[in-house]
Amino acid sequence: MTSNSTESLNAVTKNARELPIFDLLEYMRTLLERWTNEKLLKVKGTFTFLGSKFNRELENNRTLSQKLRIIVRASTDHIHTVLDGVKLYIVCLENKKCSCGQFQLEELPCAQALTTLRHMNETYENYCSPNYTRESLLRTYEIPINPLPDESKWNAPQYILDEAVNPPTGDKRQPGRPQKERYKIYD
């Protein structure tokens, strides 16, 4: 919904934008290679069920759930009413939803869901997104980003080698929003 990832990548590649296209792509490839390797090493150093970031978020929710004075009432096996002081929450463990909205948004049990799970003597593992598990993160970052061989070793068809690529022609529009044309009123 937002362009935060694009803006972050733009900020990191700011100095490389003026490079020729091949050098720019090589810069981007090495950047992604470095990031992937850093993430892989971080996941390999994690020995919890969830990745470190998600485990930290779950621990924050668990700490919050222990601080709250909550009463849990079961409506059915999967639907529970959680009363925190004057606030009422409805937790549906089967659909992994809570009326606070955090459980379904983050796909991690919120404080109310963790309290419900503790009340039922159940563990949280079955209620977390499988994408957050250590094994899933390892599979994500195990795909290598391979370097390109030297240009002399490329196997390109002759018709492509013969093609001349020229820079675009025409007037270059200035970046940003065009200025408004304002009319001066003379007295």
XYZ file of N, CA and C in Angstrom:
561
model
N 0.805 -1.192 0.000
C 0.000 0.000 0.000
C 0.853 1.263 0.000
N 2.082 1.130 0.466
C 2.949 2.304 0.492
C 4.172 2.033 -0.365
N 4.945 3.059 -0.587
C 6.146 2.895 -1.400
C 7.394 2.927 -0.524
N 7.276 2.532 0.748
C 8.414 2.567 1.661
C 9.581 1.738 1.155
N 9.328 0.533 0.638
C 10.426 -0.305 0.162
C 11.100 0.328 -1.043
N 10.315 0.935 -1.907
C 10.879 1.616 -3.069
C 11.714 2.811 -2.640
N 11.214 3.578 -1.702
C 11.950 4.739 -1.212
C 13.249 4.310 -0.531
N 13.215 3.209 0.203
C 14.428 2.713 0.854
C 15.467 2.295 -0.172
N 15.021 1.588 -1.203
C 15.938 1.161 -2.259
C 16.481 2.368 -3.019
N 15.646 3.358 -3.270
C 16.105 4.577 -3.941
C 17.177 5.285 -3.113
N 16.999 5.335 -1.813
C 17.977 6.010 -0.955
C 19.320 5.288 -0.973
N 19.285 3.962 -0.989
C 20.518 3.177 -0.976
C 21.247 3.259 -2.324
N 20.486 3.351 -3.415
C 21.097 3.353 -4.750
C 21.269 4.759 -5.311
N 21.129 5.755 -4.469
C 21.188 7.149 -4.920
C 22.475 7.452 -5.693
N 23.624 7.047 -5.174
C 24.900 7.344 -5.814
C 25.151 6.505 -7.063
N 24.477 5.364 -7.176
C 24.712 4.469 -8.310
C 23.858 4.816 -9.528
N 22.925 5.717 -9.387
C 21.997 6.025 -10.494
C 22.682 6.574 -11.735
N 23.801 7.226 -11.565
C 24.499 7.830 -12.702
C 25.410 6.848 -13.425
N 25.524 5.632 -12.913
C 26.391 4.631 -13.534
C 25.783 4.128 -14.841
N 26.605 3.589 -15.734
C 26.062 2.916 -16.920
C 25.168 1.755 -16.479
N 24.272 1.334 -17.330
C 23.238 0.365 -16.954
C 23.820 -0.938 -16.418
N 24.866 -1.454 -17.070
C 25.450 -2.712 -16.593
C 26.020 -2.544 -15.191
N 26.734 -1.450 -14.954
C 27.310 -1.210 -13.635
C 26.224 -0.977 -12.587
N 25.142 -0.320 -12.979
C 24.023 -0.118 -12.064
C 23.409 -1.458 -11.664
N 23.182 -2.317 -12.658
C 22.599 -3.623 -12.358
C 23.541 -4.474 -11.518
N 24.837 -4.377 -11.774
C 25.806 -5.116 -10.962
C 25.830 -4.589 -9.526
N 25.717 -3.279 -9.374
C 25.641 -2.675 -8.039
C 24.409 -3.207 -7.306
N 23.263 -3.225 -7.990
C 22.019 -3.718 -7.377
C 22.137 -5.206 -7.030
N 22.755 -5.977 -7.911
C 22.910 -7.409 -7.664
C 23.774 -7.644 -6.423
N 24.894 -6.943 -6.308
C 25.766 -7.131 -5.141
C 25.084 -6.645 -3.862
N 24.276 -5.611 -3.974
C 23.527 -5.113 -2.818
C 22.533 -6.177 -2.334
N 21.778 -6.759 -3.264
C 20.820 -7.805 -2.896
C 21.534 -9.052 -2.385
N 22.677 -9.350 -2.975
C 23.465 -10.491 -2.520
C 23.902 -10.288 -1.065
N 24.381 -9.098 -0.746
C 24.823 -8.784 0.614
C 23.656 -8.844 1.590
N 22.524 -8.243 1.211
C 21.351 -8.255 2.088
C 20.868 -9.675 2.351
N 20.794 -10.484 1.298
C 20.320 -11.860 1.438
C 21.250 -12.645 2.346
N 22.550 -12.468 2.168
C 23.517 -13.175 3.002
C 23.388 -12.750 4.466
N 23.225 -11.450 4.714
C 23.058 -10.967 6.091
C 21.808 -11.569 6.731
N 20.707 -11.591 5.977
C 19.460 -12.154 6.517
C 19.611 -13.648 6.786
N 20.277 -14.359 5.865
C 20.476 -15.800 6.037
C 21.308 -16.084 7.287
N 22.378 -15.337 7.484
C 23.205 -15.533 8.676
C 22.418 -15.234 9.946
N 21.571 -14.216 9.901
C 20.754 -13.869 11.062
C 19.761 -14.986 11.390
N 19.126 -15.555 10.346
C 18.168 -16.639 10.571
C 18.886 -17.893 11.063
N 20.067 -18.175 10.524
C 20.818 -19.351 10.970
C 21.238 -19.212 12.434
N 21.402 -17.994 12.902
C 21.771 -17.756 14.289
C 20.586 -17.737 15.238
N 19.391 -17.946 14.712
C 18.175 -17.976 15.526
C 17.813 -19.417 15.828
N 17.563 -19.710 17.098
C 17.236 -21.086 17.468
C 15.858 -21.177 18.115
N 14.974 -20.265 17.750
C 13.603 -20.289 18.248
C 12.684 -20.775 17.139
N 11.455 -21.064 17.484
C 10.470 -21.526 16.500
C 10.234 -20.476 15.426
N 10.153 -19.210 15.830
C 9.939 -18.107 14.899
C 11.251 -17.387 14.639
N 11.290 -16.621 13.556
C 12.434 -15.762 13.299
C 12.580 -14.745 14.412
N 13.762 -14.170 14.560
C 14.032 -13.303 15.716
C 13.098 -12.099 15.786
N 12.818 -11.470 14.656
C 11.928 -10.299 14.652
C 10.529 -10.678 15.130
N 10.020 -11.800 14.636
C 8.663 -12.229 14.974
C 8.609 -12.779 16.393
N 9.681 -13.426 16.820
C 9.740 -13.918 18.188
C 9.743 -12.751 19.174
N 10.456 -11.677 18.832
C 10.490 -10.473 19.678
C 9.097 -9.851 19.774
N 8.379 -9.793 18.655
C 7.011 -9.249 18.655
C 6.087 -10.110 19.510
N 6.230 -11.417 19.401
C 5.413 -12.329 20.203
C 5.742 -12.177 21.687
N 7.007 -11.998 22.023
C 7.398 -11.786 23.421
C 6.810 -10.488 23.964
N 6.785 -9.438 23.137
C 6.149 -8.176 23.554
C 4.672 -8.390 23.854
N 3.981 -9.153 22.997
C 2.567 -9.454 23.214
C 2.373 -10.304 24.478
N 3.303 -11.245 24.695
C 3.204 -12.102 25.878
C 3.395 -11.273 27.151
N 4.352 -10.356 27.140
C 4.585 -9.483 28.296
C 3.358 -8.626 28.565
N 2.777 -8.089 27.503
C 1.568 -7.273 27.635
C 0.411 -8.103 28.187
N 0.284 -9.335 27.715
C -0.826 -10.180 28.183
C -0.687 -10.520 29.662
N 0.536 -10.604 30.168
C 0.738 -10.918 31.575
C 0.501 -9.708 32.476
N 0.640 -8.509 31.920
C 0.412 -7.290 32.695
C -1.070 -6.955 32.813
N -1.866 -7.393 31.856
C -3.281 -7.057 31.855
C -4.032 -7.902 32.878
N -5.069 -7.317 33.442
C -5.958 -8.065 34.334
C -7.133 -8.526 33.480
N -7.032 -9.730 32.976
C -7.990 -10.207 31.971
C -8.801 -11.375 32.527
N -10.072 -11.374 32.177
C -10.961 -12.496 32.474
C -11.327 -13.130 31.140
N -11.164 -14.442 31.040
C -11.457 -15.162 29.801
C -12.663 -16.052 30.030
N -13.660 -15.929 29.136
C -14.849 -16.785 29.180
C -15.001 -17.467 27.835
N -15.195 -18.777 27.853
C -15.354 -19.537 26.621
C -16.804 -19.509 26.173
N -17.027 -19.112 24.922
C -18.368 -19.193 24.335
C -18.535 -20.550 23.673
N -17.504 -20.946 22.914
C -17.437 -22.282 22.315
C -16.002 -22.765 22.497
N -15.638 -23.860 21.826
C -14.265 -24.356 21.924
C -13.265 -23.363 21.342
N -13.696 -22.604 20.332
C -12.768 -21.716 19.632
C -13.045 -20.234 19.846
N -14.231 -19.890 20.304
C -14.584 -18.483 20.494
C -14.589 -18.163 21.983
N -13.840 -17.111 22.324
C -13.722 -16.712 23.724
C -13.965 -15.214 23.850
N -14.526 -14.844 24.972
C -14.705 -13.439 25.311
C -13.618 -13.086 26.312
N -12.879 -12.034 26.010
C -11.787 -11.614 26.875
C -12.152 -10.237 27.411
N -12.213 -10.124 28.717
C -12.576 -8.870 29.360
C -11.347 -8.302 30.049
N -10.919 -7.133 29.572
C -9.760 -6.435 30.147
C -10.276 -5.135 30.754
N -10.552 -5.171 32.034
C -11.120 -3.993 32.687
C -12.506 -3.721 32.115
N -12.644 -2.628 31.362
C -13.928 -2.293 30.749
C -13.967 -2.648 29.262
N -12.828 -3.037 28.698
C -12.777 -3.385 27.277
C -13.098 -4.855 27.074
N -13.904 -5.119 26.055
C -14.313 -6.482 25.737
C -13.753 -6.865 24.374
N -13.109 -8.012 24.293
C -12.544 -8.514 23.040
C -13.122 -9.886 22.758
N -13.322 -10.187 21.493
C -13.782 -11.507 21.086
C -12.646 -12.156 20.304
N -12.189 -13.307 20.783
C -11.082 -14.022 20.155
C -11.629 -15.308 19.552
N -11.381 -15.495 18.260
C -11.756 -16.728 17.568
C -10.469 -17.432 17.161
N -10.117 -18.475 17.893
C -8.858 -19.174 17.629
C -8.912 -19.967 16.324
N -10.086 -20.475 15.972
C -10.211 -21.266 14.743
C -9.875 -20.424 13.512
N -10.349 -19.183 13.466
C -10.097 -18.293 12.325
C -8.904 -17.366 12.544
N -8.266 -17.489 13.707
C -7.115 -16.644 14.071
C -7.483 -15.163 13.956
N -8.550 -14.795 14.689
C -9.025 -13.415 14.672
C -9.295 -12.931 16.090
N -9.118 -11.624 16.259
C -9.464 -10.964 17.511
C -10.135 -9.653 17.140
N -11.071 -9.203 17.956
C -11.771 -7.958 17.636
C -10.855 -6.738 17.744
N -9.664 -6.880 18.330
C -8.704 -5.766 18.346
C -8.094 -5.572 16.961
N -8.140 -6.609 16.108
C -7.643 -6.523 14.740
C -6.175 -6.895 14.583
N -5.425 -6.953 15.679
C -3.986 -7.210 15.594
C -3.668 -8.649 15.209
N -4.436 -9.602 15.725
C -4.189 -11.022 15.470
C -4.239 -11.319 13.970
N -5.288 -10.873 13.296
C -5.419 -11.164 11.871
C -4.504 -10.297 11.012
N -4.162 -9.116 11.483
C -3.300 -8.226 10.707
C -1.848 -8.702 10.726
N -1.331 -8.997 11.902
C 0.066 -9.392 12.034
C 0.288 -10.891 11.880
N -0.777 -11.667 11.927
C -0.722 -13.126 11.859
C 0.129 -13.718 12.979
N 0.132 -13.019 14.097
C 0.736 -13.487 15.339
C -0.299 -13.285 16.446
N -0.380 -14.192 17.415
C -1.354 -14.007 18.490
C -1.128 -12.692 19.237
N -2.190 -11.918 19.396
C -2.135 -10.668 20.151
C -2.165 -11.008 21.642
N -2.110 -9.990 22.481
C -2.103 -10.207 23.935
C -3.351 -10.960 24.389
N -4.518 -10.616 23.822
C -5.762 -11.278 24.214
C -5.768 -12.744 23.772
N -5.244 -13.015 22.562
C -5.200 -14.392 22.065
C -4.216 -15.221 22.896
N -3.085 -14.628 23.263
C -2.120 -15.352 24.106
C -2.707 -15.665 25.473
N -3.484 -14.736 26.013
C -4.152 -14.990 27.291
C -5.153 -16.132 27.152
N -5.881 -16.142 26.054
C -6.838 -17.216 25.787
C -6.121 -18.552 25.647
N -5.006 -18.569 24.915
C -4.238 -19.799 24.743
C -3.691 -20.294 26.081
N -3.226 -19.376 26.919
C -2.731 -19.745 28.253
C -3.875 -20.316 29.096
N -5.050 -19.702 28.985
C -6.239 -20.165 29.710
C -6.616 -21.594 29.283
N -6.389 -21.911 27.999
C -6.731 -23.236 27.467
C -5.568 -24.219 27.554
N -4.426 -23.785 28.083
C -3.208 -24.614 28.146
C -2.762 -25.075 26.767
N -2.820 -24.175 25.804
C -2.352 -24.465 24.437
C -1.122 -23.632 24.139
N -0.323 -24.086 23.184
C 0.866 -23.328 22.786
C 0.521 -22.438 21.598
N 1.372 -21.460 21.365
C 1.122 -20.455 20.323
C 1.523 -20.920 18.920
N 2.335 -21.966 18.796
C 2.924 -22.348 17.511
C 1.897 -22.549 16.398
N 0.750 -23.136 16.730
C -0.266 -23.407 15.701
C -1.028 -22.160 15.276
N -0.783 -21.044 15.949
C -1.548 -19.826 15.674
C -0.694 -18.714 15.060
N 0.536 -19.032 14.697
C 1.417 -18.068 14.032
C 1.464 -18.391 12.544
N 1.695 -17.385 11.741
C 1.817 -17.599 10.301
C 2.997 -18.532 10.016
N 2.813 -19.523 9.153
C 3.938 -20.404 8.813
C 5.075 -19.654 8.112
N 4.788 -18.488 7.562
C 5.824 -17.691 6.891
C 6.833 -17.122 7.879
N 6.494 -17.065 9.152
C 7.367 -16.478 10.161
C 8.286 -17.501 10.823
N 8.114 -18.766 10.504
C 8.926 -19.792 11.154
C 10.366 -19.729 10.664
N 11.246 -20.236 11.477
C 12.669 -20.250 11.139
C 12.904 -21.037 9.849
N 12.237 -22.174 9.686
C 12.415 -23.008 8.493
C 11.971 -22.275 7.225
N 10.860 -21.565 7.315
C 10.362 -20.813 6.163
C 11.330 -19.690 5.785
N 11.855 -18.999 6.793
C 12.819 -17.932 6.525
C 14.108 -18.484 5.940
N 14.545 -19.651 6.406
C 15.734 -20.286 5.829
C 15.522 -20.606 4.358
N 14.350 -21.144 4.021
C 14.049 -21.448 2.608
C 14.002 -20.176 1.765
N 13.530 -19.074 2.357
C 13.444 -17.814 1.625
C 14.820 -17.303 1.236
N 15.751 -17.348 2.169
C 17.069 -16.751 1.942
C 18.119 -17.730 1.432
N 17.753 -18.999 1.212
C 18.745 -19.946 0.711
C 18.946 -19.840 -0.807
N 18.065 -19.149 -1.496
C 18.186 -19.003 -2.949
C 19.335 -18.041 -3.235
N 20.367 -18.513 -3.929
C 21.529 -17.644 -4.153
C 21.264 -16.588 -5.225
N 21.979 -15.501 -5.114
C 21.972 -14.465 -6.149
C 23.313 -14.596 -6.851
N 23.304 -15.222 -8.007
C 24.534 -15.571 -8.702
C 25.147 -14.381 -9.430
N 26.473 -14.281 -9.374
C 27.146 -13.218 -10.125
C 27.142 -13.520 -11.621
N 27.272 -12.483 -12.419
C 27.377 -12.650 -13.865
C 28.818 -12.951 -14.230
N 29.028 -13.800 -15.244
C 30.408 -14.030 -15.679
C 30.951 -12.790 -16.394
N 32.235 -12.792 -16.648
C 32.857 -11.697 -17.371
C 32.177 -11.528 -18.730
N 32.119 -10.298 -19.201
C 31.427 -9.992 -20.457
C 31.989 -10.784 -21.629
N 33.259 -11.126 -21.593
C 33.865 -11.904 -22.683
C 33.318 -13.326 -22.745
N 32.730 -13.803 -21.668
C 32.191 -15.172 -21.617
C 30.692 -15.236 -21.929
N 30.071 -14.094 -22.204
C 28.648 -14.085 -22.496
C 28.391 -14.769 -23.829
N 27.275 -15.465 -23.912
C 26.881 -16.151 -25.131
C 25.625 -15.465 -25.677
N 25.844 -14.395 -26.433
C 24.726 -13.636 -26.992
C 24.659 -13.874 -28.496
N 23.450 -14.006 -29.066
C 23.323 -14.190 -30.523
C 23.881 -12.978 -31.277
N 24.347 -13.241 -32.492
C 24.985 -12.196 -33.282
C 24.041 -11.039 -33.595
N 22.768 -11.341 -33.867
C 21.837 -10.263 -34.218
C 21.654 -9.293 -33.049
N 21.831 -9.768 -31.835
C 21.738 -8.871 -30.679
C 23.021 -8.050 -30.557
N 24.149 -8.685 -30.812
C 25.416 -7.968 -30.752
C 25.491 -6.871 -31.811
N 24.843 -7.097 -32.968
C 24.860 -6.122 -34.060
C 23.905 -4.953 -33.824
N 22.971 -5.120 -32.909
C 21.975 -4.092 -32.644
C 22.613 -2.885 -31.955
N 22.359 -1.727 -32.478
C 22.872 -0.494 -31.857
C 21.765 0.126 -31.017
N 22.057 0.373 -29.776
C 21.071 0.971 -28.878
C 21.502 2.410 -28.626
N 20.647 3.328 -29.035
C 20.934 4.749 -28.873
C 20.152 5.313 -27.700
N 20.653 6.380 -27.105
C 19.903 6.998 -26.005
C 18.612 7.613 -26.520
N 17.628 7.800 -25.654
C 16.363 8.389 -26.091
C 16.563 9.813 -26.616
N 15.739 10.154 -27.569
C 15.814 11.500 -28.135
C 14.658 12.331 -27.624
N 14.762 13.615 -27.822
C 13.667 14.499 -27.434
C 14.029 15.304 -26.207
N 13.147 16.206 -25.870
C 13.366 17.067 -24.720
C 13.146 16.274 -23.436
N 14.037 16.483 -22.524
C 13.897 15.820 -21.229
C 13.082 16.717 -20.307
N 12.016 16.176 -19.818
C 11.169 16.911 -18.889
C 11.846 16.987 -17.531
N 11.731 18.080 -16.872
C 12.315 18.253 -15.547
C 11.590 17.359 -14.542
N 12.323 16.782 -13.586
C 11.667 15.941 -12.586
C 10.789 16.771 -11.654
N 9.797 16.115 -11.087
C 8.913 16.790 -10.136
C 7.633 17.276 -10.790
N 6.852 17.907 -9.998
C 5.564 18.411 -10.457
C 5.767 19.691 -11.257
N 5.094 19.823 -12.407
C 5.242 21.052 -13.196
C 4.705 22.261 -12.429
N 5.355 23.406 -12.624
C 4.905 24.622 -11.954
C 3.592 25.094 -12.559
N 2.784 25.703 -11.704
C 1.532 26.286 -12.185
C 1.836 27.552 -12.951
N 1.071 27.765 -13.986
C 1.210 29.033 -14.694
C 0.292 30.028 -14.006
N 0.869 31.086 -13.529
C 0.087 32.079 -12.799
C -0.032 33.342 -13.668
N -1.190 33.907 -13.627
C -1.442 35.132 -14.381
C -1.338 36.318 -13.435
N -0.593 37.301 -13.857
C -0.486 38.503 -13.038
C -1.637 39.430 -13.394
N -2.195 39.997 -12.351
C -3.279 40.965 -12.552
C -2.674 42.346 -12.332
N -2.788 43.170 -13.371
C -2.228 44.507 -13.286
C -3.338 45.488 -12.951
N -3.060 46.403 -12.061
C -4.042 47.416 -11.682
C -3.877 48.642 -12.538
